[in-house]
PDB file of C-alpha atoms in Angstrom:
ATOM      1  CA  UNK A  17      33.435 -16.524 189.377  1.00 56.00           C
ATOM      2  CA  UNK A  18      32.852 -14.170 186.472  1.00 61.00           C
ATOM      3  CA  UNK A  19      30.725 -15.535 183.597  1.00 62.00           C
ATOM      4  CA  UNK A  20      32.095 -14.738 180.099  1.00 69.00           C
ATOM      5  CA  UNK A  21      30.021 -12.326 178.009  1.00 69.00           C
ATOM      6  CA  UNK A  22      29.343 -14.874 175.243  1.00 69.00           C
ATOM      7  CA  UNK A  23      27.967 -17.326 177.805  1.00 74.00           C
ATOM      8  CA  UNK A  24      25.758 -14.618 179.352  1.00 75.00           C
ATOM      9  CA  UNK A  25      24.349 -13.734 175.932  1.00 70.00           C
ATOM     10  CA  UNK A  26      23.656 -17.418 175.144  1.00 73.00           C
ATOM     11  CA  UNK A  27      21.933 -17.921 178.506  1.00 78.00           C
ATOM     12  CA  UNK A  28      19.786 -14.815 178.012  1.00 78.00           C
ATOM     13  CA  UNK A  29      18.825 -15.962 174.511  1.00 74.00           C
ATOM     14  CA  UNK A  30      17.819 -19.374 175.905  1.00 77.00           C
ATOM     15  CA  UNK A  31      15.728 -17.738 178.634  1.00 80.00           C
ATOM     16  CA  UNK A  32      14.017 -15.458 176.113  1.00 78.00           C
ATOM     17  CA  UNK A  33      13.283 -18.404 173.817  1.00 77.00           C
ATOM     18  CA  UNK A  34      11.718 -20.410 176.663  1.00 78.00           C
ATOM     19  CA  UNK A  35       9.623 -17.406 177.740  1.00 79.00           C
ATOM     20  CA  UNK A  36       8.377 -16.859 174.171  1.00 79.00           C
ATOM     21  CA  UNK A  37       7.514 -20.537 173.682  1.00 78.00           C
ATOM     22  CA  UNK A  38       5.787 -20.603 177.072  1.00 78.00           C
ATOM     23  CA  UNK A  39       3.754 -17.489 176.210  1.00 79.00           C
ATOM     24  CA  UNK A  40       2.622 -19.051 172.919  1.00 76.00           C
ATOM     25  CA  UNK A  41       1.810 -22.323 174.670  1.00 76.00           C
ATOM     26  CA  UNK A  42      -0.227 -20.515 177.338  1.00 76.00           C
ATOM     27  CA  UNK A  43      -2.072 -18.591 174.637  1.00 76.00           C
ATOM     28  CA  UNK A  44      -2.913 -21.768 172.707  1.00 70.00           C
ATOM     29  CA  UNK A  45      -3.872 -23.843 175.743  1.00 67.00           C
ATOM     30  CA  UNK A  46      -5.946 -21.152 177.455  1.00 62.00           C
ATOM     31  CA  UNK A  47      -7.934 -20.593 174.273  1.00 56.00           C
ATOM     32  CA  UNK A  48      -8.783 -24.306 174.237  1.00 47.00           C
ATOM     33  CA  UNK A  49      -9.393 -24.713 177.971  1.00 44.00           C
ATOM     34  CA  UNK A  50     -10.873 -21.394 179.063  1.00 47.00           C
ATOM     35  CA  UNK A  51      -9.353 -18.470 180.946  1.00 48.00           C
ATOM     36  CA  UNK A  52      -6.829 -20.194 183.258  1.00 49.00           C
ATOM     37  CA  UNK A  53      -4.393 -22.986 182.592  1.00 51.00           C
ATOM     38  CA  UNK A  54      -4.134 -25.851 185.076  1.00 52.00           C
ATOM     39  CA  UNK A  55      -1.322 -28.115 183.947  1.00 54.00           C
ATOM     40  CA  UNK A  56       1.619 -29.886 185.580  1.00 57.00           C
ATOM     41  CA  UNK A  57       5.241 -28.849 185.165  1.00 61.00           C
ATOM     42  CA  UNK A  58       5.963 -32.198 183.486  1.00 63.00           C
ATOM     43  CA  UNK A  59       3.473 -31.540 180.695  1.00 63.00           C
ATOM     44  CA  UNK A  60       4.888 -28.064 180.098  1.00 67.00           C
ATOM     45  CA  UNK A  61       8.440 -29.437 180.075  1.00 67.00           C
ATOM     46  CA  UNK A  62       7.394 -31.942 177.414  1.00 68.00           C
ATOM     47  CA  UNK A  63       5.441 -29.366 175.355  1.00 65.00           C
ATOM     48  CA  UNK A  64       8.344 -26.890 175.438  1.00 69.00           C
ATOM     49  CA  UNK A  65      10.850 -29.545 174.363  1.00 67.00           C
ATOM     50  CA  UNK A  66      12.951 -29.268 177.529  1.00 68.00           C
ATOM     51  CA  UNK A  67      13.039 -33.004 178.363  1.00 59.00           C
ATOM     52  CA  UNK A  68      16.576 -34.164 179.097  1.00 57.00           C
ATOM     53  CA  UNK A  69      17.989 -30.633 179.027  1.00 57.00           C
ATOM     54  CA  UNK A  70      19.842 -29.784 182.205  1.00 60.00           C
ATOM     55  CA  UNK A  71      19.318 -31.049 185.717  1.00 65.00           C
ATOM     56  CA  UNK A  72      15.861 -29.654 186.462  1.00 70.00           C
ATOM     57  CA  UNK A  73      13.854 -28.627 183.377  1.00 73.00           C
ATOM     58  CA  UNK A  74      10.742 -28.021 185.522  1.00 73.00           C
ATOM     59  CA  UNK A  75      12.737 -25.346 187.353  1.00 77.00           C
ATOM     60  CA  UNK A  76      13.307 -23.600 183.998  1.00 77.00           C
ATOM     61  CA  UNK A  77       9.548 -23.569 183.393  1.00 77.00           C
ATOM     62  CA  UNK A  78       8.813 -22.126 186.846  1.00 78.00           C
ATOM     63  CA  UNK A  79      11.597 -19.567 186.374  1.00 81.00           C
ATOM     64  CA  UNK A  80      10.212 -18.548 182.966  1.00 82.00           C
ATOM     65  CA  UNK A  81       6.719 -18.173 184.469  1.00 80.00           C
ATOM     66  CA  UNK A  82       8.135 -16.005 187.241  1.00 83.00           C
ATOM     67  CA  UNK A  83       9.934 -13.794 184.715  1.00 85.00           C
ATOM     68  CA  UNK A  84       6.802 -13.472 182.590  1.00 85.00           C
ATOM     69  CA  UNK A  85       4.872 -12.565 185.747  1.00 86.00           C
ATOM     70  CA  UNK A  86       7.444  -9.861 186.598  1.00 87.00           C
ATOM     71  CA  UNK A  87       7.033  -8.442 183.081  1.00 85.00           C
ATOM     72  CA  UNK A  88       3.258  -8.279 183.583  1.00 86.00           C
ATOM     73  CA  UNK A  89       2.519 -10.821 180.840  1.00 84.00           C
ATOM     74  CA  UNK A  90       1.194 -13.631 183.073  1.00 82.00           C
ATOM     75  CA  UNK A  91      -0.735 -13.835 186.324  1.00 81.00           C
ATOM     76  CA  UNK A  92      -0.256 -16.965 188.360  1.00 75.00           C
ATOM     77  CA  UNK A  93      -1.836 -18.422 191.485  1.00 73.00           C
ATOM     78  CA  UNK A  94      -0.153 -20.934 193.764  1.00 68.00           C
ATOM     79  CA  UNK A  95       3.439 -22.108 193.765  1.00 62.00           C
ATOM     80  CA  UNK A  96       5.444 -25.232 192.843  1.00 58.00           C
ATOM     81  CA  UNK A  97       3.244 -28.149 191.742  1.00 58.00           C
ATOM     82  CA  UNK A  98      -0.194 -26.592 192.380  1.00 60.00           C
ATOM     83  CA  UNK A  99      -0.437 -23.468 190.289  1.00 65.00           C
ATOM     84  CA  UNK A 100      -2.629 -21.961 187.626  1.00 70.00           C
ATOM     85  CA  UNK A 101      -1.681 -19.283 185.131  1.00 75.00           C
ATOM     86  CA  UNK A 102      -3.294 -17.072 182.550  1.00 78.00           C
ATOM     87  CA  UNK A 103      -2.087 -14.402 180.183  1.00 82.00           C
ATOM     88  CA  UNK A 104      -2.774 -10.794 181.041  1.00 83.00           C
ATOM     89  CA  UNK A 105      -4.108  -8.545 178.248  1.00 85.00           C
ATOM     90  CA  UNK A 106      -0.493  -7.437 177.630  1.00 83.00           C
ATOM     91  CA  UNK A 107       0.550 -11.105 177.499  1.00 82.00           C
ATOM     92  CA  UNK A 108      -2.190 -11.872 174.984  1.00 81.00           C
ATOM     93  CA  UNK A 109      -0.976  -8.993 172.759  1.00 80.00           C
ATOM     94  CA  UNK A 110       2.608 -10.241 173.092  1.00 80.00           C
ATOM     95  CA  UNK A 111       1.459 -13.736 172.074  1.00 81.00           C
ATOM     96  CA  UNK A 112      -0.271 -12.212 169.033  1.00 77.00           C
ATOM     97  CA  UNK A 113       2.956 -10.487 168.003  1.00 75.00           C
ATOM     98  CA  UNK A 114       4.856 -13.766 168.428  1.00 75.00           C
ATOM     99  CA  UNK A 115       2.247 -15.625 166.370  1.00 72.00           C
ATOM    100  CA  UNK A 116       2.385 -13.066 163.577  1.00 66.00           C
ATOM    101  CA  UNK A 117       6.162 -12.836 163.494  1.00 64.00           C
ATOM    102  CA  UNK A 118       6.364 -16.639 163.656  1.00 61.00           C
ATOM    103  CA  UNK A 119       4.076 -16.873 160.645  1.00 51.00           C
ATOM    104  CA  UNK A 120       6.721 -15.042 158.630  1.00 46.00           C
ATOM    105  CA  UNK A 121       9.084 -17.964 159.091  1.00 47.00           C
ATOM    106  CA  UNK A 122       6.889 -20.100 156.825  1.00 53.00           C
ATOM    107  CA  UNK A 123       8.032 -18.383 153.660  1.00 65.00           C
ATOM    108  CA  UNK A 124       6.790 -19.380 150.212  1.00 70.00           C
ATOM    109  CA  UNK A 125       9.020 -21.734 148.233  1.00 75.00           C
ATOM    110  CA  UNK A 126       9.557 -19.186 145.495  1.00 81.00           C
ATOM    111  CA  UNK A 127      10.356 -15.531 145.945  1.00 84.00           C
ATOM    112  CA  UNK A 128       8.297 -13.236 143.730  1.00 85.00           C
ATOM    113  CA  UNK A 129      11.241 -10.855 143.163  1.00 87.00           C
ATOM    114  CA  UNK A 130       9.678  -7.995 145.139  1.00 89.00           C
ATOM    115  CA  UNK A 131      10.939  -6.402 148.332  1.00 93.00           C
ATOM    116  CA  UNK A 132       8.635  -5.378 151.162  1.00 91.00           C
ATOM    117  CA  UNK A 133      10.011  -2.300 152.867  1.00 94.00           C
ATOM    118  CA  UNK A 134       8.966  -0.610 156.073  1.00 94.00           C
ATOM    119  CA  UNK A 135       9.900   3.060 156.353  1.00 94.00           C
ATOM    120  CA  UNK A 136       9.080   4.946 159.515  1.00 93.00           C
ATOM    121  CA  UNK A 137       9.444   8.389 161.005  1.00 91.00           C
ATOM    122  CA  UNK A 138       8.735   8.383 164.736  1.00 89.00           C
ATOM    123  CA  UNK A 139       9.492  11.468 166.820  1.00 88.00           C
ATOM    124  CA  UNK A 140      12.246  11.442 169.413  1.00 87.00           C
ATOM    125  CA  UNK A 141       9.742  11.979 172.235  1.00 90.00           C
ATOM    126  CA  UNK A 142       8.239   8.575 171.283  1.00 89.00           C
ATOM    127  CA  UNK A 143      11.597   6.839 171.334  1.00 90.00           C
ATOM    128  CA  UNK A 144      10.391   3.797 173.387  1.00 89.00           C
ATOM    129  CA  UNK A 145       7.693   3.136 170.769  1.00 88.00           C
ATOM    130  CA  UNK A 146      10.253   3.495 167.967  1.00 90.00           C
ATOM    131  CA  UNK A 147      12.542   1.019 169.733  1.00 88.00           C
ATOM    132  CA  UNK A 148       9.652  -1.469 170.127  1.00 85.00           C
ATOM    133  CA  UNK A 149       8.927  -1.179 166.413  1.00 87.00           C
ATOM    134  CA  UNK A 150      12.585  -1.823 165.550  1.00 88.00           C
ATOM    135  CA  UNK A 151      12.693  -4.850 167.873  1.00 83.00           C
ATOM    136  CA  UNK A 152       9.479  -6.194 166.358  1.00 82.00           C
ATOM    137  CA  UNK A 153      10.867  -5.881 162.834  1.00 87.00           C
ATOM    138  CA  UNK A 154      14.163  -7.439 163.860  1.00 84.00           C
ATOM    139  CA  UNK A 155      12.424 -10.360 165.608  1.00 78.00           C
ATOM    140  CA  UNK A 156      10.295 -10.936 162.508  1.00 80.00           C
ATOM    141  CA  UNK A 157      13.454 -11.298 160.406  1.00 84.00           C
ATOM    142  CA  UNK A 158      13.596  -7.940 158.624  1.00 90.00           C
ATOM    143  CA  UNK A 159      16.951  -6.637 157.378  1.00 92.00           C
ATOM    144  CA  UNK A 160      17.963  -3.115 158.426  1.00 93.00           C
ATOM    145  CA  UNK A 161      18.999  -1.006 155.437  1.00 93.00           C
ATOM    146  CA  UNK A 162      19.084   2.203 157.477  1.00 91.00           C
ATOM    147  CA  UNK A 163      17.840   3.025 160.998  1.00 87.00           C
ATOM    148  CA  UNK A 164      14.316   3.691 159.761  1.00 92.00           C
ATOM    149  CA  UNK A 165      14.287   1.579 156.582  1.00 95.00           C
ATOM    150  CA  UNK A 166      13.866  -2.193 156.860  1.00 94.00           C
ATOM    151  CA  UNK A 167      13.398  -4.797 154.112  1.00 94.00           C
ATOM    152  CA  UNK A 168      11.852  -8.255 153.878  1.00 91.00           C
ATOM    153  CA  UNK A 169      11.347 -10.422 150.769  1.00 91.00           C
ATOM    154  CA  UNK A 170       7.909 -11.895 151.531  1.00 86.00           C
ATOM    155  CA  UNK A 171       4.412 -10.632 152.261  1.00 82.00           C
ATOM    156  CA  UNK A 172       4.285  -9.231 155.806  1.00 80.00           C
ATOM    157  CA  UNK A 173       1.415  -6.778 155.626  1.00 78.00           C
ATOM    158  CA  UNK A 174      -0.540  -8.480 158.451  1.00 74.00           C
ATOM    159  CA  UNK A 175       2.353  -8.045 160.866  1.00 77.00           C
ATOM    160  CA  UNK A 176       2.802  -4.408 159.892  1.00 80.00           C
ATOM    161  CA  UNK A 177      -0.904  -3.626 160.285  1.00 77.00           C
ATOM    162  CA  UNK A 178      -0.821  -5.213 163.746  1.00 74.00           C
ATOM    163  CA  UNK A 179       2.341  -3.333 164.828  1.00 79.00           C
ATOM    164  CA  UNK A 180       0.989  -0.046 163.481  1.00 81.00           C
ATOM    165  CA  UNK A 181      -2.251  -0.452 165.453  1.00 76.00           C
ATOM    166  CA  UNK A 182      -0.604  -1.859 168.598  1.00 76.00           C
ATOM    167  CA  UNK A 183       2.008   0.911 168.788  1.00 81.00           C
ATOM    168  CA  UNK A 184      -0.422   3.626 167.579  1.00 84.00           C
ATOM    169  CA  UNK A 185       1.856   4.762 164.775  1.00 86.00           C
ATOM    170  CA  UNK A 186      -0.686   5.617 162.087  1.00 83.00           C
ATOM    171  CA  UNK A 187       0.836   7.351 159.082  1.00 84.00           C
ATOM    172  CA  UNK A 188       4.294   7.424 160.686  1.00 87.00           C
ATOM    173  CA  UNK A 189       4.929   4.017 159.095  1.00 90.00           C
ATOM    174  CA  UNK A 190       4.886   3.287 155.364  1.00 91.00           C
ATOM    175  CA  UNK A 191       4.696  -0.147 153.776  1.00 90.00           C
ATOM    176  CA  UNK A 192       6.303  -0.242 150.337  1.00 91.00           C
ATOM    177  CA  UNK A 193       6.418  -3.064 147.809  1.00 91.00           C
ATOM    178  CA  UNK A 194       9.353  -2.486 145.466  1.00 91.00           C
ATOM    179  CA  UNK A 195      10.348  -4.364 142.327  1.00 88.00           C
ATOM    180  CA  UNK A 196      13.971  -3.744 143.104  1.00 88.00           C
ATOM    181  CA  UNK A 197      16.479  -2.099 145.394  1.00 90.00           C
ATOM    182  CA  UNK A 198      19.759  -0.738 144.115  1.00 90.00           C
ATOM    183  CA  UNK A 199      22.578  -3.084 145.115  1.00 86.00           C
ATOM    184  CA  UNK A 200      20.297  -5.739 146.578  1.00 88.00           C
ATOM    185  CA  UNK A 201      22.894  -8.520 146.206  1.00 89.00           C
ATOM    186  CA  UNK A 202      23.738  -8.402 149.925  1.00 90.00           C
ATOM    187  CA  UNK A 203      20.024  -8.545 150.785  1.00 91.00           C
ATOM    188  CA  UNK A 204      19.558 -11.593 148.557  1.00 90.00           C
ATOM    189  CA  UNK A 205      22.590 -13.217 150.187  1.00 90.00           C
ATOM    190  CA  UNK A 206      21.236 -12.433 153.657  1.00 88.00           C
ATOM    191  CA  UNK A 207      17.883 -14.082 152.920  1.00 86.00           C
ATOM    192  CA  UNK A 208      19.399 -16.879 150.796  1.00 87.00           C
ATOM    193  CA  UNK A 209      17.452 -15.882 147.690  1.00 86.00           C
ATOM    194  CA  UNK A 210      18.126 -16.730 144.073  1.00 75.00           C
ATOM    195  CA  UNK A 211      16.708 -14.592 141.325  1.00 62.00           C
TER     196      UNK A 211
END
């Protein structure tokens, strides 16, 4: 039976969300408990908010761990109930990116009327890096004005400094704080801002 495209996209988004939450949870728990995490599936199911969702939520956790392991973000020993896991260095960096981009969600109550813009010029031969930067900006909630010009209404300098260092972009990325953008009504609508 063929699965409709909309359903596939929803399922992939759910999988990605579980993997991101699991990565953040592993990062937080391993910092508290040491290098490796020894915890039951039931505790992870509860921590990830998967209780009562579907027939076997513990299976979703194990599946997410397996996918993270395939991506090189987690190393895991043992199977089923007796396993331990820890983030790889790449997983720790990914968790940092998630933490930083998640911190942008807690926006101030009042907008200061200034736009934060990221403008970049990354060569074609570094296309994978350019694509990672675009995905990072998109995941953080930036609005694409043009392919290499993205806008955000709140302070996001920490995220940009991290992405610039992590992707080794140097002066290929500019951070601009602008008092206004011509025709910014659609931007204000997108972010739900009132002047």
